[in-house]
PDB file of C-alpha atoms in Angstrom:
ATOM      1  CA  PHE A   1     160.356 149.645  82.897  1.00 75.00           C
ATOM      2  CA  ASN A   2     159.701 148.264  86.381  1.00 77.00           C
ATOM      3  CA  SER A   3     159.867 151.772  87.816  1.00 81.00           C
ATOM      4  CA  VAL A   4     157.515 152.989  85.052  1.00 82.00           C
ATOM      5  CA  ASP A   5     155.034 150.234  85.949  1.00 82.00           C
ATOM      6  CA  SER A   6     155.259 151.298  89.585  1.00 83.00           C
ATOM      7  CA  CYS A   7     154.468 154.903  88.636  1.00 84.00           C
ATOM      8  CA  LEU A   8     151.501 153.777  86.544  1.00 86.00           C
ATOM      9  CA  SER A   9     150.120 151.899  89.552  1.00 86.00           C
ATOM     10  CA  SER A  10     150.325 155.119  91.572  1.00 86.00           C
ATOM     11  CA  LEU A  11     148.485 157.009  88.842  1.00 87.00           C
ATOM     12  CA  LYS A  12     145.741 154.371  88.859  1.00 86.00           C
ATOM     13  CA  ASN A  13     145.349 155.048  92.576  1.00 88.00           C
ATOM     14  CA  CYS A  14     144.774 158.697  91.648  1.00 90.00           C
ATOM     15  CA  GLN A  15     141.910 157.516  89.441  1.00 90.00           C
ATOM     16  CA  SER A  16     140.279 155.901  92.456  1.00 91.00           C
ATOM     17  CA  TYR A  17     140.529 159.232  94.327  1.00 93.00           C
ATOM     18  CA  ILE A  18     138.837 160.985  91.411  1.00 95.00           C
ATOM     19  CA  ASN A  19     136.051 158.367  91.425  1.00 93.00           C
ATOM     20  CA  THR A  20     135.561 158.870  95.161  1.00 94.00           C
ATOM     21  CA  GLY A  21     135.375 162.641  94.645  1.00 96.00           C
ATOM     22  CA  MET A  22     132.714 162.206  91.971  1.00 96.00           C
ATOM     23  CA  GLU A  23     130.681 159.930  94.226  1.00 94.00           C
ATOM     24  CA  ILE A  24     130.836 162.498  97.048  1.00 95.00           C
ATOM     25  CA  ALA A  25     129.817 165.312  94.668  1.00 95.00           C
ATOM     26  CA  THR A  26     126.814 163.227  93.560  1.00 94.00           C
ATOM     27  CA  HIS A  27     125.706 162.644  97.170  1.00 93.00           C
ATOM     28  CA  VAL A  28     126.086 166.357  97.963  1.00 93.00           C
ATOM     29  CA  ALA A  29     123.956 167.271  94.914  1.00 93.00           C
ATOM     30  CA  LEU A  30     121.236 164.853  96.037  1.00 92.00           C
ATOM     31  CA  ASP A  31     121.383 166.373  99.530  1.00 90.00           C
ATOM     32  CA  LEU A  32     120.888 169.806  97.962  1.00 90.00           C
ATOM     33  CA  VAL A  33     117.855 168.695  95.944  1.00 89.00           C
ATOM     34  CA  GLU A  34     116.390 166.954  98.983  1.00 84.00           C
ATOM     35  CA  SER A  35     116.893 170.069 101.125  1.00 82.00           C
ATOM     36  CA  PHE A  36     115.114 172.326  98.575  1.00 72.00           C
ATOM     37  CA  ASN A  37     118.266 174.297  97.848  1.00 66.00           C
ATOM     38  CA  ASP A  38     118.683 176.734  94.998  1.00 71.00           C
ATOM     39  CA  VAL A  39     119.238 175.366  91.495  1.00 83.00           C
ATOM     40  CA  GLU A  40     122.531 177.280  91.384  1.00 86.00           C
ATOM     41  CA  ASP A  41     123.894 175.143  94.221  1.00 88.00           C
ATOM     42  CA  VAL A  42     123.132 171.939  92.319  1.00 90.00           C
ATOM     43  CA  ASN A  43     124.590 173.423  89.133  1.00 91.00           C
ATOM     44  CA  SER A  44     127.806 174.214  90.997  1.00 92.00           C
ATOM     45  CA  MET A  45     128.103 170.515  91.886  1.00 93.00           C
ATOM     46  CA  GLU A  46     127.579 169.657  88.223  1.00 94.00           C
ATOM     47  CA  ASN A  47     130.517 171.917  87.371  1.00 95.00           C
ATOM     48  CA  VAL A  48     132.585 170.067  89.984  1.00 96.00           C
ATOM     49  CA  MET A  49     131.654 166.793  88.274  1.00 96.00           C
ATOM     50  CA  LEU A  50     132.804 168.150  84.902  1.00 96.00           C
ATOM     51  CA  GLU A  51     136.117 169.247  86.441  1.00 96.00           C
ATOM     52  CA  TYR A  52     136.606 165.752  87.860  1.00 96.00           C
ATOM     53  CA  ALA A  53     135.725 164.268  84.439  1.00 96.00           C
ATOM     54  CA  ALA A  54     138.367 166.509  82.824  1.00 96.00           C
ATOM     55  CA  MET A  55     140.967 165.348  85.365  1.00 95.00           C
ATOM     56  CA  ASP A  56     140.028 161.731  84.744  1.00 95.00           C
ATOM     57  CA  ARG A  57     140.356 162.192  80.967  1.00 96.00           C
ATOM     58  CA  GLU A  58     143.750 163.884  81.271  1.00 95.00           C
ATOM     59  CA  LEU A  59     145.035 161.193  83.609  1.00 95.00           C
ATOM     60  CA  GLN A  60     143.765 158.436  81.316  1.00 94.00           C
ATOM     61  CA  HIS A  61     145.426 160.046  78.299  1.00 95.00           C
ATOM     62  CA  TYR A  62     148.738 160.313  80.132  1.00 94.00           C
ATOM     63  CA  MET A  63     148.645 156.669  81.237  1.00 93.00           C
ATOM     64  CA  THR A  64     147.737 155.609  77.690  1.00 94.00           C
ATOM     65  CA  ALA A  65     150.665 157.623  76.300  1.00 94.00           C
ATOM     66  CA  VAL A  66     153.085 155.968  78.730  1.00 92.00           C
ATOM     67  CA  GLU A  67     151.753 152.452  78.094  1.00 91.00           C
ATOM     68  CA  GLU A  68     151.844 152.853  74.292  1.00 92.00           C
ATOM     69  CA  THR A  69     155.393 154.208  74.410  1.00 91.00           C
ATOM     70  CA  VAL A  70     156.652 151.352  76.596  1.00 89.00           C
ATOM     71  CA  ASN A  71     154.864 148.734  74.459  1.00 89.00           C
ATOM     72  CA  TRP A  72     156.372 150.232  71.285  1.00 90.00           C
ATOM     73  CA  ILE A  73     159.889 150.033  72.716  1.00 88.00           C
ATOM     74  CA  LYS A  74     159.371 146.443  73.897  1.00 86.00           C
ATOM     75  CA  ARG A  75     158.012 145.484  70.499  1.00 88.00           C
ATOM     76  CA  GLU A  76     160.518 147.317  68.272  1.00 85.00           C
ATOM     77  CA  LYS A  77     163.542 146.851  70.582  1.00 86.00           C
ATOM     78  CA  PRO A  78     165.543 149.826  69.249  1.00 83.00           C
ATOM     79  CA  GLU A  79     169.317 149.615  69.617  1.00 83.00           C
ATOM     80  CA  ASN A  80     169.384 152.830  71.662  1.00 83.00           C
ATOM     81  CA  ILE A  81     166.638 153.718  74.120  1.00 78.00           C
ATOM     82  CA  PRO A  82     164.982 156.895  72.751  1.00 84.00           C
ATOM     83  CA  ASP A  83     163.941 159.914  74.813  1.00 86.00           C
ATOM     84  CA  LEU A  84     161.013 158.418  76.732  1.00 86.00           C
ATOM     85  CA  LYS A  85     159.875 161.765  78.117  1.00 89.00           C
ATOM     86  CA  TYR A  86     159.673 163.283  74.632  1.00 92.00           C
ATOM     87  CA  LEU A  87     157.799 160.295  73.147  1.00 92.00           C
ATOM     88  CA  VAL A  88     155.277 160.259  75.980  1.00 92.00           C
ATOM     89  CA  LYS A  89     154.715 163.999  75.688  1.00 94.00           C
ATOM     90  CA  GLU A  90     154.220 163.677  71.933  1.00 94.00           C
ATOM     91  CA  LYS A  91     151.588 160.922  72.307  1.00 95.00           C
ATOM     92  CA  PHE A  92     149.904 162.719  75.206  1.00 95.00           C
ATOM     93  CA  THR A  93     149.634 165.975  73.214  1.00 96.00           C
ATOM     94  CA  ALA A  94     148.146 164.070  70.261  1.00 95.00           C
ATOM     95  CA  LEU A  95     145.480 162.501  72.504  1.00 95.00           C
ATOM     96  CA  GLU A  96     144.672 165.801  74.240  1.00 95.00           C
ATOM     97  CA  SER A  97     144.299 167.603  70.895  1.00 95.00           C
ATOM     98  CA  LYS A  98     141.215 165.485  70.171  1.00 93.00           C
ATOM     99  CA  ASN A  99     139.428 166.624  73.357  1.00 93.00           C
ATOM    100  CA  THR A 100     135.896 167.980  73.100  1.00 91.00           C
ATOM    101  CA  ASP A 101     133.357 169.137  75.699  1.00 88.00           C
ATOM    102  CA  SER A 102     131.076 166.272  74.693  1.00 90.00           C
ATOM    103  CA  ASP A 103     133.771 163.830  75.909  1.00 90.00           C
ATOM    104  CA  LEU A 104     133.225 164.997  79.473  1.00 93.00           C
ATOM    105  CA  GLN A 105     129.469 164.568  79.235  1.00 91.00           C
ATOM    106  CA  LYS A 106     129.995 160.949  78.190  1.00 92.00           C
ATOM    107  CA  ASN A 107     131.847 160.215  81.436  1.00 93.00           C
ATOM    108  CA  GLU A 108     130.028 157.314  83.092  1.00 92.00           C
ATOM    109  CA  LYS A 109     129.915 158.901  86.549  1.00 94.00           C
ATOM    110  CA  TYR A 110     128.781 162.248  85.125  1.00 95.00           C
ATOM    111  CA  ILE A 111     125.925 160.480  83.305  1.00 93.00           C
ATOM    112  CA  TYR A 112     125.019 158.751  86.583  1.00 93.00           C
ATOM    113  CA  PHE A 113     125.107 162.135  88.376  1.00 94.00           C
ATOM    114  CA  LYS A 114     122.701 163.699  85.847  1.00 94.00           C
ATOM    115  CA  ASP A 115     120.376 160.687  85.989  1.00 91.00           C
ATOM    116  CA  GLN A 116     120.211 160.621  89.794  1.00 92.00           C
ATOM    117  CA  VAL A 117     119.637 164.383  90.135  1.00 92.00           C
ATOM    118  CA  LYS A 118     116.871 164.114  87.538  1.00 90.00           C
ATOM    119  CA  GLU A 119     115.266 161.194  89.402  1.00 87.00           C
ATOM    120  CA  MET A 120     115.596 163.030  92.729  1.00 87.00           C
ATOM    121  CA  ARG A 121     113.849 166.083  91.322  1.00 86.00           C
ATOM    122  CA  LYS A 122     111.174 163.866  89.802  1.00 82.00           C
ATOM    123  CA  GLN A 123     110.559 162.171  93.165  1.00 75.00           C
ATOM    124  CA  TYR A 124     110.327 165.507  94.961  1.00 69.00           C
ATOM    125  CA  ASN A 125     108.377 167.520  92.370  1.00 67.00           C
ATOM    126  CA  GLY A 126     106.144 164.608  91.472  1.00 56.00           C
ATOM    127  CA  ASN A 127     105.121 163.966  95.061  1.00 51.00           C
ATOM    128  CA  GLU A 128     104.570 167.689  95.662  1.00 49.00           C
ATOM    129  CA  ALA A 129     102.164 167.930  92.735  1.00 46.00           C
ATOM    130  CA  ILE A 130     100.232 164.832  93.775  1.00 43.00           C
ATOM    131  CA  GLU A 131      99.994 165.863  97.417  1.00 46.00           C
ATOM    132  CA  GLN A 132      98.207 169.024  96.372  1.00 47.00           C
ATOM    133  CA  ILE A 133      95.455 166.811  94.958  1.00 44.00           C
ATOM    134  CA  ASP A 134      95.146 164.050  97.518  1.00 50.00           C
ATOM    135  CA  GLU A 135      97.570 162.896 100.213  1.00 48.00           C
ATOM    136  CA  ASP A 136      96.317 159.290 100.125  1.00 49.00           C
ATOM    137  CA  ILE A 137      96.851 159.058  96.368  1.00 45.00           C
ATOM    138  CA  ALA A 138     100.352 160.468  96.800  1.00 46.00           C
ATOM    139  CA  VAL A 139     101.290 157.808  99.337  1.00 47.00           C
ATOM    140  CA  THR A 140      99.783 155.009  97.242  1.00 48.00           C
ATOM    141  CA  GLN A 141     101.555 156.080  94.047  1.00 49.00           C
ATOM    142  CA  SER A 142     104.879 156.500  95.840  1.00 52.00           C
ATOM    143  CA  GLN A 143     104.611 153.084  97.454  1.00 60.00           C
ATOM    144  CA  MET A 144     103.892 151.473  94.070  1.00 65.00           C
ATOM    145  CA  ASN A 145     107.175 152.914  92.777  1.00 80.00           C
ATOM    146  CA  PHE A 146     108.947 151.475  95.813  1.00 90.00           C
ATOM    147  CA  ILE A 147     107.892 147.858  95.173  1.00 93.00           C
ATOM    148  CA  CYS A 148     110.352 145.464  93.554  1.00 94.00           C
ATOM    149  CA  PRO A 149     108.809 143.669  90.534  1.00 93.00           C
ATOM    150  CA  ILE A 150     110.601 140.480  91.612  1.00 95.00           C
ATOM    151  CA  THR A 151     109.982 140.245  95.372  1.00 94.00           C
ATOM    152  CA  GLN A 152     106.800 142.364  95.386  1.00 92.00           C
ATOM    153  CA  MET A 153     108.171 143.965  98.542  1.00 93.00           C
ATOM    154  CA  GLU A 154     109.463 147.450  99.291  1.00 93.00           C
ATOM    155  CA  MET A 155     113.029 147.818  98.057  1.00 94.00           C
ATOM    156  CA  LYS A 156     115.882 148.367 100.502  1.00 94.00           C
ATOM    157  CA  ARG A 157     118.749 148.546  98.003  1.00 94.00           C
ATOM    158  CA  PRO A 158     117.207 149.544  94.665  1.00 95.00           C
ATOM    159  CA  VAL A 159     119.287 149.325  91.503  1.00 96.00           C
ATOM    160  CA  ARG A 160     118.337 150.867  88.146  1.00 94.00           C
ATOM    161  CA  ASN A 161     118.793 149.161  84.799  1.00 95.00           C
ATOM    162  CA  LYS A 162     120.645 151.657  82.573  1.00 92.00           C
ATOM    163  CA  VAL A 163     119.140 150.086  79.453  1.00 93.00           C
ATOM    164  CA  CYS A 164     115.396 150.088  80.193  1.00 94.00           C
ATOM    165  CA  GLY A 165     115.287 152.330  83.287  1.00 91.00           C
ATOM    166  CA  HIS A 166     113.455 149.870  85.560  1.00 94.00           C
ATOM    167  CA  THR A 167     114.440 149.271  89.179  1.00 95.00           C
ATOM    168  CA  TYR A 168     114.740 146.095  91.242  1.00 95.00           C
ATOM    169  CA  GLU A 169     115.955 144.941  94.639  1.00 96.00           C
ATOM    170  CA  GLU A 170     119.694 144.411  94.164  1.00 96.00           C
ATOM    171  CA  ASP A 171     119.976 140.941  95.724  1.00 96.00           C
ATOM    172  CA  ALA A 172     116.890 139.660  93.889  1.00 96.00           C
ATOM    173  CA  ILE A 173     117.977 140.649  90.373  1.00 96.00           C
ATOM    174  CA  LEU A 174     121.576 139.506  90.934  1.00 96.00           C
ATOM    175  CA  LYS A 175     120.347 136.050  92.045  1.00 96.00           C
ATOM    176  CA  ILE A 176     118.276 135.734  88.870  1.00 95.00           C
ATOM    177  CA  ILE A 177     121.218 136.822  86.707  1.00 95.00           C
ATOM    178  CA  GLN A 178     123.519 134.304  88.429  1.00 94.00           C
ATOM    179  CA  THR A 179     121.001 131.454  88.090  1.00 94.00           C
ATOM    180  CA  ARG A 180     120.345 132.166  84.396  1.00 92.00           C
ATOM    181  CA  LYS A 181     124.085 132.457  83.762  1.00 92.00           C
ATOM    182  CA  GLN A 182     124.601 128.941  85.110  1.00 93.00           C
ATOM    183  CA  GLN A 183     121.798 127.786  82.786  1.00 92.00           C
ATOM    184  CA  LYS A 184     123.411 129.756  79.937  1.00 91.00           C
ATOM    185  CA  LYS A 185     120.213 131.758  79.457  1.00 93.00           C
ATOM    186  CA  LYS A 186     119.543 135.474  79.159  1.00 93.00           C
ATOM    187  CA  VAL A 187     117.497 137.396  81.736  1.00 94.00           C
ATOM    188  CA  ARG A 188     114.363 139.255  80.652  1.00 94.00           C
ATOM    189  CA  CYS A 189     113.513 142.410  82.609  1.00 95.00           C
ATOM    190  CA  PRO A 190     111.060 141.336  85.374  1.00 94.00           C
ATOM    191  CA  LYS A 191     108.994 144.519  84.947  1.00 93.00           C
ATOM    192  CA  ILE A 192     105.694 143.593  83.295  1.00 90.00           C
ATOM    193  CA  GLY A 193     105.468 144.947  79.766  1.00 90.00           C
ATOM    194  CA  CYS A 194     109.212 145.595  79.372  1.00 93.00           C
ATOM    195  CA  SER A 195     110.693 144.227  76.155  1.00 93.00           C
ATOM    196  CA  HIS A 196     114.321 144.287  77.343  1.00 93.00           C
ATOM    197  CA  ALA A 197     115.430 140.662  77.152  1.00 93.00           C
ATOM    198  CA  ASP A 198     119.093 140.711  78.196  1.00 94.00           C
ATOM    199  CA  VAL A 199     119.608 142.180  81.676  1.00 95.00           C
ATOM    200  CA  LYS A 200     123.287 142.192  82.683  1.00 94.00           C
ATOM    201  CA  GLY A 201     124.891 142.897  86.049  1.00 94.00           C
ATOM    202  CA  SER A 202     127.089 145.536  84.406  1.00 93.00           C
ATOM    203  CA  ASP A 203     123.956 147.483  83.407  1.00 93.00           C
ATOM    204  CA  LEU A 204     122.809 147.910  87.023  1.00 95.00           C
ATOM    205  CA  VAL A 205     123.615 151.037  89.036  1.00 94.00           C
ATOM    206  CA  PRO A 206     122.526 151.969  92.591  1.00 94.00           C
ATOM    207  CA  ASP A 207     119.419 154.173  92.533  1.00 94.00           C
ATOM    208  CA  GLU A 208     120.344 156.527  95.356  1.00 92.00           C
ATOM    209  CA  ALA A 209     117.487 158.933  94.550  1.00 90.00           C
ATOM    210  CA  LEU A 210     114.862 156.193  94.897  1.00 91.00           C
ATOM    211  CA  LYS A 211     116.448 154.854  98.090  1.00 92.00           C
ATOM    212  CA  ARG A 212     116.290 158.342  99.619  1.00 90.00           C
ATOM    213  CA  ALA A 213     112.633 158.671  98.606  1.00 87.00           C
ATOM    214  CA  ILE A 214     111.821 155.311 100.238  1.00 89.00           C
ATOM    215  CA  ASP A 215     113.689 156.243 103.432  1.00 88.00           C
ATOM    216  CA  SER A 216     111.960 159.626 103.529  1.00 83.00           C
ATOM    217  CA  GLN A 217     108.513 158.058 103.096  1.00 82.00           C
ATOM    218  CA  ASN A 218     109.215 155.560 105.890  1.00 82.00           C
ATOM    219  CA  LYS A 219     110.335 158.324 108.245  1.00 81.00           C
ATOM    220  CA  GLN A 220     107.102 160.217 107.585  1.00 73.00           C
TER     221      GLN A 220
END
């Protein structure tokens, strides 16, 4: 069982490699949108993300099969150790048989990928449309989107709330969450008019698309 635990640790390291691959694929997709590349190029990165999600699911199912088999043996303590390989394969096959395409689209990093590409396109296409009307209005509207509702300053490390979709400066919102936690109080979204009344640190994700838009505007 010690050697099995050691192997499981190695497999968990593989999960971290998959996560890194998905993060790189997301950055490449954002680069493609920012560089006005063809939609097909971005779609190819989405396919890469789905392949990574499939690998992650398969790996997770295998680790689950191993862990459940070991736990069953420890709990039942059979007189003779059964064929571990067969039991694991049986559990793994049962888990894999329930696979659906929708599973992959529920992968957290795939959802993040789709959200960021959408936001990146919105930043680019939105600014393009406004600039055709009035350059000053375009700059003003962009800058308003760049301001943190907490600090009232331009964001340097924007994070998006997955629940309500609003963005804040990372340090600012985390300080509020920490302070309220010590007071045993919930945190209401600082964005005026937002009804979300329970902002959690686990709901915050880096808004890479917005950060790129801010950096691009500053370079201009």
